[in-house]
Structure formats: structure tokens, C-alpha cells
Amino acid sequence: MDAIAHRRTDLTDLAGTVVRAATGDRAAFGRLVEAEWDRLVRLARTVVGDGDAEDVVQEGLLRAWRALPGLRHPESFPTWVARVVLRRCFRRNRRHRPGVPLEAAREPEVHPGVEAGLDVERLLAMLAPRQRAVLHLTVVEGLSDREIGTLLGITAGSVRAHRRRARNALARHQGVFTGSIPDPSTEPAKPHEAAP
Amino acid sequence: MSPKPPVRHEPTPGPSAPPSADERAFDRAFARWAARPPETPASIAARRIEHRLPAPKRPRRLLPIAPRSRGGRRFALAAAALVAVGLALTLSWALLRTGPPAPFSLPSTPPDKPARAAEALPVRGGSDNVLVIDLDARTTLYLNLGGT
């Protein structure tokens, strides 16, 4: 957990700043927010989408401010606050269910989610929130399975299972978005499958 | 009614295999997509959140949380309750051993006689008006009852 903390923050005196924030120092908490904001917004964007990410992170940070006096190991603040924000993301997903139906995703359109011919945003929308989080922490943050498990409160084996399911789902849908796999709904029906 | 299909437990995956070419392509696209900067810069977000922070309700404890001392109010209450229970148990044990207190009864000797013979005045004699009492071997008290 310490490894995550040292990798994630630019603050020189992380533990001291956390302790000061825990005693009610707003400026110290502001410095923590400034150090973690970009990383948390990127993580939340993957899980809840662009529209809600900043709101969810703000909610998570306000909750973290209230719960900060209960944090026993100040050096683990980056992991802890990411866990708080992820919980808010999962809760938001349960309420809003922002999944994109595949039929809508098939319509070709150009928007910021398209990278190198892959519609990343729509591909991510096909995955469960926890799978999106595992994929983000693996690909974008480069955390190990054990570190991801610590953050999500699951075992390293479960992390690998989530990632494998996510990869399988992406492999099923990736061709549809890039056009390399023919869309079965638009394929002409074979003679022996035709309706009598 | 069809029999319930057996539950299939997915084996815990071992170490992940190296990503395929498609997976690597997705990872690169995903990393570029995720690297976009947030709409609100960190400094502005920090100031905004600082202003939204609610005031602490009570003085916050320093970390790590110190172990609770033995001198607290709760400890005193618990100790007093323990002592009271102990006293009550001792008292009931003593009462059980000595038996219940004797019921109220009239004295066996009539009230006009001294209750104990040793305390009775040694009246030697006298007349209607004078009472002669030997207080000890050398002292005799002549008590005039007439009052004149």
C-alpha cells in the first residue's frame, strides 16, 4: 500500500499534510485535493462517464473530509481516497445505470471517445463498472493485481477474473466498432436459416 | 419440473497471459482516451472543494487514535456499579448465614420489675416516708419520699 502512496502523490510530506487535514486544516486538505484531482477524475471518468465524473469525485472528496479522522495510516491516503471515490462511482452506477445499448452503439458517429479507430467510450459502456475500474487501474495506472485488490477490497484472483471477463467482452464487441467483424444483425440470412 | 443445473464454479484464474495484439491496441487507445485532462483544473477544483467543506463538528483527534485511558467517566461508572453489586452480594450472603431478624416480642419480665436482678437497687428497708438503700458496703442512702 505504501508503494501505491509513494507512486501516486506529488506531495513531499504526504503523511504530515494528511494529519493536518484530519485535524480540520482546510488548506492542507486543499493541497491533497490538488495532488489527487486529476487521477481521481480520470478513474471516475472510466467508471461513470465524462458527464458525472467530476461531480462524483467532489462528493467522494467531501465524504473523505468527514471520514479523514478515522484514517489510521496517513501514508495510505491516495489508495483510501480512490476507494472512497470508487464506492461513490459504483453507487452512482447502481442508481443511474448508464449502460449504452448495443443497438445505439452500432450507429457510426464521430465523438471524443474515438481513439485510433476504436470507440473506447462505447466499448467501456459494454462492461460492468467493476470491470471498467479493474481495466483502468491495470492499463492506465499500471497497478499490480494485489494493489488493485487492496483498492477494490477483493482478492488478486478476483481482479484477474474481472479483467479476463472484460477482455472477453471487449473482444466480442471490438470488431463491431472497428468494422473488422461483420455485425450479425445486418448479415444476410443464410438459405437454411431463412424463414419458411 | 426440470432438475436444477449444477452450479459451475469458475476456477480462479492464474497469472494473466500476455495481452494479444487486439488487446494491446485497445490498451493504447484506452490510455490515450483516459489521459485527457479534466475539464476543471486541479487548482480550481481544490479551491472550490475547500469552500464546500463543512466545519468540523467537534475537535478532531490526532492520529493515530490513542488507546482509551482508564480514568474516563465510563470507567468510573462501571467500577461503581461493580462495587455496588459486590456489596449487595456480600450483604445477602451474610443475611442468609445469620438468618432472618427475630420477630418483635414482649419482654419476659413485667415492666414494674427491674429487667436484670443485678441492676436492682439493694433496698434494705424503711418506712412510709423514708427508703433505706445500701449503695455499697460503706454507703447507705436514706431517701425521703415525703418531700418535706
mmCIF file of C-alpha atoms in Angstrom:
data_model
loop_
_atom_site.group_PDB
_atom_site.id
_atom_site.type_symbol
_atom_site.label_atom_id
_atom_site.label_comp_id
_atom_site.label_asym_id
_atom_site.label_seq_id
_atom_site.Cartn_x
_atom_site.Cartn_y
_atom_site.Cartn_z
ATOM 1 C CA MET A 1 0.000 0.000 0.000
ATOM 2 C CA ASP A 2 2.918 2.306 0.721
ATOM 3 C CA ALA A 3 4.199 1.677 -2.783
ATOM 4 C CA ILE A 4 0.952 2.998 -4.234
ATOM 5 C CA ALA A 5 1.110 6.021 -1.973
ATOM 6 C CA HIS A 6 4.625 6.989 -2.989
ATOM 7 C CA ARG A 7 3.884 6.421 -6.670
ATOM 8 C CA ARG A 8 0.662 8.407 -6.681
ATOM 9 C CA THR A 9 1.315 11.701 -4.987
ATOM 10 C CA ASP A 10 3.486 14.718 -5.659
ATOM 11 C CA LEU A 11 3.307 15.959 -2.072
ATOM 12 C CA THR A 12 6.639 15.893 -0.276
ATOM 13 C CA ASP A 13 5.103 15.495 3.187
ATOM 14 C CA LEU A 14 2.037 13.410 2.454
ATOM 15 C CA ALA A 15 1.569 11.976 5.953
ATOM 16 C CA GLY A 16 2.018 15.367 7.620
ATOM 17 C CA THR A 17 -0.463 17.025 5.261
ATOM 18 C CA VAL A 18 -2.991 14.253 5.863
ATOM 19 C CA VAL A 19 -2.632 14.568 9.641
ATOM 20 C CA ARG A 20 -3.097 18.339 9.449
ATOM 21 C CA ALA A 21 -6.165 17.892 7.241
ATOM 22 C CA ALA A 22 -7.551 15.333 9.682
ATOM 23 C CA THR A 23 -7.361 17.909 12.476
ATOM 24 C CA GLY A 24 -9.525 20.321 10.452
ATOM 25 C CA ASP A 25 -6.946 22.199 8.341
ATOM 26 C CA ARG A 26 -8.859 23.062 5.143
ATOM 27 C CA ALA A 27 -5.801 24.378 3.318
ATOM 28 C CA ALA A 28 -4.000 21.089 3.909
ATOM 29 C CA PHE A 29 -6.987 19.203 2.523
ATOM 30 C CA GLY A 30 -6.975 21.562 -0.468
ATOM 31 C CA ARG A 31 -3.368 20.578 -1.175
ATOM 32 C CA LEU A 32 -4.361 16.898 -1.028
ATOM 33 C CA VAL A 33 -7.235 17.539 -3.444
ATOM 34 C CA GLU A 34 -4.920 19.371 -5.813
ATOM 35 C CA ALA A 35 -2.472 16.452 -5.783
ATOM 36 C CA GLU A 36 -5.120 13.775 -6.366
ATOM 37 C CA TRP A 37 -7.725 15.551 -8.517
ATOM 38 C CA ASP A 38 -6.533 14.568 -11.999
ATOM 39 C CA ARG A 39 -6.010 10.911 -11.124
ATOM 40 C CA LEU A 40 -9.397 10.620 -9.397
ATOM 41 C CA VAL A 41 -11.288 12.331 -12.220
ATOM 42 C CA ARG A 42 -9.668 10.045 -14.792
ATOM 43 C CA LEU A 43 -10.612 6.989 -12.737
ATOM 44 C CA ALA A 44 -14.187 8.211 -12.245
ATOM 45 C CA ARG A 45 -14.499 9.083 -15.936
ATOM 46 C CA THR A 46 -13.771 5.481 -16.827
ATOM 47 C CA VAL A 47 -16.369 4.135 -14.395
ATOM 48 C CA VAL A 48 -19.265 6.654 -14.628
ATOM 49 C CA GLY A 49 -18.500 8.550 -17.833
ATOM 50 C CA ASP A 50 -17.498 12.124 -18.600
ATOM 51 C CA GLY A 51 -20.745 13.753 -17.533
ATOM 52 C CA ASP A 52 -20.795 12.664 -13.905
ATOM 53 C CA ALA A 53 -17.106 12.135 -13.150
ATOM 54 C CA GLU A 54 -16.260 15.495 -11.582
ATOM 55 C CA ASP A 55 -19.467 15.556 -9.511
ATOM 56 C CA VAL A 56 -18.787 12.074 -8.191
ATOM 57 C CA VAL A 57 -15.201 12.959 -7.303
ATOM 58 C CA GLN A 58 -16.372 16.070 -5.447
ATOM 59 C CA GLU A 59 -18.913 14.004 -3.499
ATOM 60 C CA GLY A 60 -16.225 11.460 -2.698
ATOM 61 C CA LEU A 61 -13.802 14.120 -1.515
ATOM 62 C CA LEU A 62 -16.418 15.700 0.773
ATOM 63 C CA ARG A 63 -17.101 12.274 2.243
ATOM 64 C CA ALA A 64 -13.374 11.710 2.617
ATOM 65 C CA TRP A 65 -13.053 15.012 4.523
ATOM 66 C CA ARG A 66 -15.651 13.839 7.047
ATOM 67 C CA ALA A 67 -14.114 10.382 7.400
ATOM 68 C CA LEU A 68 -10.483 11.528 7.435
ATOM 69 C CA PRO A 69 -10.061 11.474 11.256
ATOM 70 C CA GLY A 70 -10.717 7.729 11.128
ATOM 71 C CA LEU A 71 -7.829 7.081 8.728
ATOM 72 C CA ARG A 72 -5.212 5.195 10.720
ATOM 73 C CA HIS A 73 -2.347 5.220 8.224
ATOM 74 C CA PRO A 74 -1.961 8.707 6.718
ATOM 75 C CA GLU A 75 0.529 7.474 4.121
ATOM 76 C CA SER A 76 -2.200 5.303 2.559
ATOM 77 C CA PHE A 77 -4.354 8.367 1.766
ATOM 78 C CA PRO A 78 -4.112 8.038 -2.072
ATOM 79 C CA THR A 79 -5.372 4.451 -2.010
ATOM 80 C CA TRP A 80 -8.001 5.235 0.604
ATOM 81 C CA VAL A 81 -9.421 8.268 -1.204
ATOM 82 C CA ALA A 82 -9.508 6.352 -4.504
ATOM 83 C CA ARG A 83 -11.514 3.646 -2.727
ATOM 84 C CA VAL A 84 -13.939 6.277 -1.373
ATOM 85 C CA VAL A 85 -14.410 7.756 -4.854
ATOM 86 C CA LEU A 86 -14.845 4.334 -6.445
ATOM 87 C CA ARG A 87 -17.591 3.490 -3.948
ATOM 88 C CA ARG A 88 -19.406 6.691 -4.947
ATOM 89 C CA CYS A 89 -18.959 5.704 -8.610
ATOM 90 C CA PHE A 90 -20.433 2.242 -8.062
ATOM 91 C CA ARG A 91 -23.318 3.744 -6.106
ATOM 92 C CA ARG A 92 -23.972 6.258 -8.886
ATOM 93 C CA ASN A 93 -23.952 3.425 -11.434
ATOM 94 C CA ARG A 94 -26.466 1.437 -9.408
ATOM 95 C CA ARG A 95 -28.803 4.445 -9.392
ATOM 96 C CA HIS A 96 -28.434 5.615 -12.960
ATOM 97 C CA ARG A 97 -27.470 2.502 -14.959
ATOM 98 C CA PRO A 98 -25.688 4.437 -17.691
ATOM 99 C CA GLY A 99 -25.038 1.471 -19.962
ATOM 100 C CA VAL A 100 -25.253 2.148 -23.672
ATOM 101 C CA PRO A 101 -27.397 -0.331 -25.604
ATOM 102 C CA LEU A 102 -25.511 -2.112 -28.344
ATOM 103 C CA GLU A 103 -28.066 -1.065 -30.979
ATOM 104 C CA ALA A 104 -27.287 2.575 -30.294
ATOM 105 C CA ALA A 105 -23.572 1.850 -30.263
ATOM 106 C CA ARG A 106 -23.705 0.409 -33.779
ATOM 107 C CA GLU A 107 -24.582 3.719 -35.332
ATOM 108 C CA PRO A 108 -21.309 5.193 -36.586
ATOM 109 C CA GLU A 109 -20.575 8.667 -35.308
ATOM 110 C CA VAL A 110 -17.526 10.751 -34.503
ATOM 111 C CA HIS A 111 -17.033 11.938 -30.924
ATOM 112 C CA PRO A 112 -14.124 12.378 -28.459
ATOM 113 C CA GLY A 113 -14.310 8.708 -27.397
ATOM 114 C CA VAL A 114 -12.923 7.541 -30.722
ATOM 115 C CA GLU A 115 -9.179 6.791 -30.492
ATOM 116 C CA ALA A 116 -7.260 5.133 -33.322
ATOM 117 C CA GLY A 117 -10.427 3.790 -34.880
ATOM 118 C CA LEU A 118 -11.668 2.332 -31.568
ATOM 119 C CA ASP A 119 -14.681 3.834 -29.864
ATOM 120 C CA VAL A 120 -13.237 3.465 -26.369
ATOM 121 C CA GLU A 121 -16.093 5.181 -24.577
ATOM 122 C CA ARG A 122 -18.736 2.938 -26.115
ATOM 123 C CA LEU A 123 -16.647 -0.172 -25.651
ATOM 124 C CA LEU A 124 -16.252 0.685 -21.969
ATOM 125 C CA ALA A 125 -20.004 1.159 -21.685
ATOM 126 C CA MET A 126 -20.391 -2.529 -22.534
ATOM 127 C CA LEU A 127 -18.535 -3.537 -19.375
ATOM 128 C CA ALA A 128 -19.669 -3.784 -15.771
ATOM 129 C CA PRO A 129 -18.485 -0.884 -13.568
ATOM 130 C CA ARG A 130 -16.097 -3.084 -11.623
ATOM 131 C CA GLN A 131 -14.596 -4.435 -14.838
ATOM 132 C CA ARG A 132 -14.063 -0.870 -16.052
ATOM 133 C CA ALA A 133 -12.343 0.011 -12.787
ATOM 134 C CA VAL A 134 -10.052 -3.039 -12.969
ATOM 135 C CA LEU A 135 -9.168 -2.263 -16.562
ATOM 136 C CA HIS A 136 -8.395 1.376 -15.754
ATOM 137 C CA LEU A 137 -6.237 0.530 -12.749
ATOM 138 C CA THR A 138 -4.365 -2.052 -14.829
ATOM 139 C CA VAL A 139 -3.908 -0.203 -18.107
ATOM 140 C CA VAL A 140 -3.829 3.458 -17.089
ATOM 141 C CA GLU A 141 -2.371 3.345 -13.577
ATOM 142 C CA GLY A 142 -0.265 0.223 -14.027
ATOM 143 C CA LEU A 143 -1.089 -1.241 -10.620
ATOM 144 C CA SER A 144 -0.443 -4.874 -9.773
ATOM 145 C CA ASP A 145 -3.302 -7.304 -9.182
ATOM 146 C CA ARG A 146 -2.593 -7.246 -5.445
ATOM 147 C CA GLU A 147 -2.686 -3.439 -5.351
ATOM 148 C CA ILE A 148 -5.922 -3.358 -7.327
ATOM 149 C CA GLY A 149 -7.382 -5.979 -4.997
ATOM 150 C CA THR A 150 -6.444 -3.865 -1.987
ATOM 151 C CA LEU A 151 -8.101 -0.845 -3.552
ATOM 152 C CA LEU A 152 -11.303 -2.634 -4.522
ATOM 153 C CA GLY A 153 -11.486 -4.871 -1.453
ATOM 154 C CA ILE A 154 -11.271 -8.104 -3.469
ATOM 155 C CA THR A 155 -8.618 -10.784 -3.970
ATOM 156 C CA ALA A 156 -5.987 -10.762 -6.687
ATOM 157 C CA GLY A 157 -7.717 -13.802 -8.250
ATOM 158 C CA SER A 158 -10.971 -11.858 -8.475
ATOM 159 C CA VAL A 159 -9.107 -8.988 -10.101
ATOM 160 C CA ARG A 160 -7.789 -11.362 -12.772
ATOM 161 C CA ALA A 161 -11.289 -12.816 -13.259
ATOM 162 C CA HIS A 162 -12.804 -9.349 -13.741
ATOM 163 C CA ARG A 163 -10.068 -8.418 -16.200
ATOM 164 C CA ARG A 164 -10.473 -11.635 -18.157
ATOM 165 C CA ARG A 165 -14.247 -11.140 -18.456
ATOM 166 C CA ALA A 166 -13.668 -7.545 -19.523
ATOM 167 C CA ARG A 167 -11.165 -8.636 -22.172
ATOM 168 C CA ASN A 168 -13.552 -11.298 -23.456
ATOM 169 C CA ALA A 169 -16.422 -8.811 -23.665
ATOM 170 C CA LEU A 170 -14.191 -6.323 -25.477
ATOM 171 C CA ALA A 171 -13.050 -8.992 -27.921
ATOM 172 C CA ARG A 172 -16.698 -9.763 -28.679
ATOM 173 C CA HIS A 173 -17.584 -6.111 -29.317
ATOM 174 C CA GLN A 174 -14.322 -4.639 -30.553
ATOM 175 C CA GLY A 175 -14.784 -5.877 -34.125
ATOM 176 C CA VAL A 176 -18.253 -4.339 -34.308
ATOM 177 C CA PHE A 177 -16.808 -0.926 -33.524
ATOM 178 C CA THR A 178 -13.790 -1.208 -35.799
ATOM 179 C CA GLY A 179 -15.710 -2.914 -38.584
ATOM 180 C CA SER A 180 -13.423 -5.952 -38.797
ATOM 181 C CA ILE A 181 -16.136 -8.301 -37.540
ATOM 182 C CA PRO A 182 -19.399 -8.298 -39.501
ATOM 183 C CA ASP A 183 -22.405 -7.281 -37.477
ATOM 184 C CA PRO A 184 -24.612 -10.425 -37.225
ATOM 185 C CA SER A 185 -27.821 -8.385 -37.245
ATOM 186 C CA THR A 186 -27.023 -6.858 -40.651
ATOM 187 C CA GLU A 187 -25.649 -10.038 -42.253
ATOM 188 C CA PRO A 188 -27.846 -11.551 -44.956
ATOM 189 C CA ALA A 189 -29.641 -14.606 -43.684
ATOM 190 C CA LYS A 190 -28.245 -17.930 -44.909
ATOM 191 C CA PRO A 191 -30.582 -20.081 -47.018
ATOM 192 C CA HIS A 192 -31.034 -22.827 -44.407
ATOM 193 C CA GLU A 193 -31.803 -20.204 -41.708
ATOM 194 C CA ALA A 194 -34.383 -18.393 -43.787
ATOM 195 C CA ALA A 195 -37.918 -18.439 -42.506
ATOM 196 C CA PRO A 196 -40.222 -20.866 -44.336
ATOM 197 C CA MET B 1 -40.099 -29.905 -13.251
ATOM 198 C CA SER B 2 -36.651 -29.993 -14.746
ATOM 199 C CA PRO B 3 -33.724 -30.751 -12.458
ATOM 200 C CA LYS B 4 -31.686 -27.758 -11.350
ATOM 201 C CA PRO B 5 -28.486 -27.482 -13.378
ATOM 202 C CA PRO B 6 -25.336 -27.928 -11.323
ATOM 203 C CA VAL B 7 -23.614 -24.727 -10.234
ATOM 204 C CA ARG B 8 -20.397 -24.220 -12.151
ATOM 205 C CA HIS B 9 -17.659 -22.564 -10.178
ATOM 206 C CA GLU B 10 -15.279 -20.648 -12.318
ATOM 207 C CA PRO B 11 -11.696 -21.576 -11.436
ATOM 208 C CA THR B 12 -9.606 -18.761 -10.042
ATOM 209 C CA PRO B 13 -7.508 -17.529 -12.938
ATOM 210 C CA GLY B 14 -3.785 -17.852 -12.634
ATOM 211 C CA PRO B 15 -1.287 -15.227 -13.730
ATOM 212 C CA SER B 16 -2.599 -13.323 -16.717
ATOM 213 C CA ALA B 17 -1.403 -14.269 -20.167
ATOM 214 C CA PRO B 18 0.374 -11.555 -22.163
ATOM 215 C CA PRO B 19 -2.158 -9.378 -23.996
ATOM 216 C CA SER B 20 -2.892 -10.131 -27.627
ATOM 217 C CA ALA B 21 -2.365 -7.626 -30.449
ATOM 218 C CA ASP B 22 -6.027 -6.563 -30.299
ATOM 219 C CA GLU B 23 -5.812 -6.107 -26.543
ATOM 220 C CA ARG B 24 -2.643 -4.051 -26.879
ATOM 221 C CA ALA B 25 -4.326 -1.873 -29.479
ATOM 222 C CA PHE B 26 -7.270 -1.324 -27.157
ATOM 223 C CA ASP B 27 -4.950 -0.598 -24.226
ATOM 224 C CA ARG B 28 -3.110 2.074 -26.199
ATOM 225 C CA ALA B 29 -6.373 3.685 -27.307
ATOM 226 C CA PHE B 30 -7.766 3.444 -23.781
ATOM 227 C CA ALA B 31 -4.636 5.018 -22.241
ATOM 228 C CA ARG B 32 -4.822 7.930 -24.713
ATOM 229 C CA TRP B 33 -8.536 8.360 -24.052
ATOM 230 C CA ALA B 34 -8.059 8.299 -20.282
ATOM 231 C CA ALA B 35 -5.115 10.721 -20.352
ATOM 232 C CA ARG B 36 -7.298 13.669 -21.369
ATOM 233 C CA PRO B 37 -7.070 16.402 -18.736
ATOM 234 C CA PRO B 38 -10.165 17.017 -16.590
ATOM 235 C CA GLU B 39 -12.403 19.908 -17.558
ATOM 236 C CA THR B 40 -11.793 21.613 -14.212
ATOM 237 C CA PRO B 41 -8.114 22.181 -13.408
ATOM 238 C CA ALA B 42 -6.891 20.736 -10.107
ATOM 239 C CA SER B 43 -6.143 24.115 -8.501
ATOM 240 C CA ILE B 44 -9.636 25.459 -9.215
ATOM 241 C CA ALA B 45 -11.267 22.217 -8.058
ATOM 242 C CA ALA B 46 -9.244 22.314 -4.822
ATOM 243 C CA ARG B 47 -10.326 25.896 -4.007
ATOM 244 C CA ARG B 48 -13.939 25.059 -4.864
ATOM 245 C CA ILE B 49 -13.955 21.994 -2.621
ATOM 246 C CA GLU B 50 -12.195 23.865 0.184
ATOM 247 C CA HIS B 51 -15.102 26.307 0.263
ATOM 248 C CA ARG B 52 -17.633 23.472 0.364
ATOM 249 C CA LEU B 53 -16.035 21.653 3.299
ATOM 250 C CA PRO B 54 -18.367 21.585 6.309
ATOM 251 C CA ALA B 55 -16.974 22.789 9.630
ATOM 252 C CA PRO B 56 -15.773 20.032 11.927
ATOM 253 C CA LYS B 57 -18.464 19.277 14.496
ATOM 254 C CA ARG B 58 -16.101 18.586 17.373
ATOM 255 C CA PRO B 59 -12.372 18.907 17.980
ATOM 256 C CA ARG B 60 -10.782 16.196 15.945
ATOM 257 C CA ARG B 61 -8.489 13.666 17.485
ATOM 258 C CA LEU B 62 -4.908 13.428 16.416
ATOM 259 C CA LEU B 63 -3.899 10.327 14.501
ATOM 260 C CA PRO B 64 -3.298 7.576 15.296
ATOM 261 C CA ILE B 65 -6.214 7.123 17.655
ATOM 262 C CA ALA B 66 -4.840 6.823 21.207
ATOM 263 C CA PRO B 67 -5.941 3.867 23.333
ATOM 264 C CA ARG B 68 -8.667 4.788 25.786
ATOM 265 C CA SER B 69 -7.348 5.594 29.271
ATOM 266 C CA ARG B 70 -8.717 4.027 32.478
ATOM 267 C CA GLY B 71 -9.656 7.340 34.073
ATOM 268 C CA GLY B 72 -12.728 8.111 31.990
ATOM 269 C CA ARG B 73 -16.263 8.733 33.207
ATOM 270 C CA ARG B 74 -17.498 5.452 31.802
ATOM 271 C CA PHE B 75 -14.798 3.563 33.642
ATOM 272 C CA ALA B 76 -15.779 5.256 36.952
ATOM 273 C CA LEU B 77 -19.431 4.372 36.402
ATOM 274 C CA ALA B 78 -18.598 0.779 35.594
ATOM 275 C CA ALA B 79 -16.339 0.499 38.656
ATOM 276 C CA ALA B 80 -19.045 1.976 40.934
ATOM 277 C CA ALA B 81 -21.630 -0.438 39.544
ATOM 278 C CA LEU B 82 -19.265 -3.343 40.128
ATOM 279 C CA VAL B 83 -18.637 -2.307 43.744
ATOM 280 C CA ALA B 84 -22.386 -1.919 44.365
ATOM 281 C CA VAL B 85 -23.090 -5.392 43.006
ATOM 282 C CA GLY B 86 -20.303 -6.799 45.187
ATOM 283 C CA LEU B 87 -21.691 -5.131 48.309
ATOM 284 C CA ALA B 88 -25.198 -6.391 47.589
ATOM 285 C CA LEU B 89 -23.914 -9.933 47.149
ATOM 286 C CA THR B 90 -21.914 -9.798 50.412
ATOM 287 C CA LEU B 91 -24.892 -8.439 52.361
ATOM 288 C CA SER B 92 -27.253 -11.082 51.070
ATOM 289 C CA TRP B 93 -24.733 -13.805 51.869
ATOM 290 C CA ALA B 94 -24.351 -12.508 55.433
ATOM 291 C CA LEU B 95 -28.132 -12.350 55.905
ATOM 292 C CA LEU B 96 -28.501 -15.889 54.664
ATOM 293 C CA ARG B 97 -25.873 -17.085 57.124
ATOM 294 C CA THR B 98 -27.289 -15.304 60.233
ATOM 295 C CA GLY B 99 -30.904 -16.000 59.449
ATOM 296 C CA PRO B 100 -33.758 -13.544 59.429
ATOM 297 C CA PRO B 101 -34.034 -10.980 62.288
ATOM 298 C CA ALA B 102 -36.085 -12.127 65.336
ATOM 299 C CA PRO B 103 -39.753 -11.079 65.284
ATOM 300 C CA PHE B 104 -40.958 -8.432 67.752
ATOM 301 C CA SER B 105 -41.933 -9.853 71.195
ATOM 302 C CA LEU B 106 -42.845 -8.550 74.623
ATOM 303 C CA PRO B 107 -40.179 -8.644 77.364
ATOM 304 C CA SER B 108 -40.443 -11.716 79.595
ATOM 305 C CA THR B 109 -40.315 -9.694 82.824
ATOM 306 C CA PRO B 110 -43.081 -7.312 83.843
ATOM 307 C CA PRO B 111 -42.258 -3.641 83.403
ATOM 308 C CA ASP B 112 -42.606 -2.840 87.112
ATOM 309 C CA LYS B 113 -39.698 -5.123 88.000
ATOM 310 C CA PRO B 114 -36.094 -4.466 87.015
ATOM 311 C CA ALA B 115 -35.221 -6.385 83.926
ATOM 312 C CA ARG B 116 -31.939 -7.616 85.400
ATOM 313 C CA ALA B 117 -31.572 -8.621 89.027
ATOM 314 C CA ALA B 118 -28.006 -7.340 89.224
ATOM 315 C CA GLU B 119 -29.221 -3.841 88.486
ATOM 316 C CA ALA B 120 -31.914 -3.851 91.180
ATOM 317 C CA LEU B 121 -31.370 -1.347 93.997
ATOM 318 C CA PRO B 122 -30.486 -3.136 97.237
ATOM 319 C CA VAL B 123 -33.334 -1.733 99.360
ATOM 320 C CA ARG B 124 -32.671 -2.555 102.982
ATOM 321 C CA GLY B 125 -35.941 -1.288 104.382
ATOM 322 C CA GLY B 126 -37.529 1.949 105.503
ATOM 323 C CA SER B 127 -40.836 3.409 106.469
ATOM 324 C CA ASP B 128 -43.726 5.031 104.636
ATOM 325 C CA ASN B 129 -41.710 8.190 104.036
ATOM 326 C CA VAL B 130 -38.110 7.017 104.107
ATOM 327 C CA LEU B 131 -36.444 4.379 101.959
ATOM 328 C CA VAL B 132 -33.072 2.958 103.116
ATOM 329 C CA ILE B 133 -30.818 1.731 100.347
ATOM 330 C CA ASP B 134 -27.312 0.288 100.638
ATOM 331 C CA LEU B 135 -25.384 1.658 97.702
ATOM 332 C CA ASP B 136 -22.293 -0.331 98.712
ATOM 333 C CA ALA B 137 -20.788 -1.795 101.883
ATOM 334 C CA ARG B 138 -19.952 1.597 103.418
ATOM 335 C CA THR B 139 -22.586 3.889 101.895
ATOM 336 C CA THR B 140 -26.204 3.935 102.873
ATOM 337 C CA LEU B 141 -28.728 6.181 101.161
ATOM 338 C CA TYR B 142 -31.728 7.413 103.092
ATOM 339 C CA LEU B 143 -34.265 8.558 100.550
ATOM 340 C CA ASN B 144 -37.006 10.833 101.864
ATOM 341 C CA LEU B 145 -40.138 10.093 99.916
ATOM 342 C CA GLY B 146 -42.278 12.604 101.814
ATOM 343 C CA GLY B 147 -40.702 15.541 100.135
ATOM 344 C CA THR B 148 -40.628 17.887 103.187
#
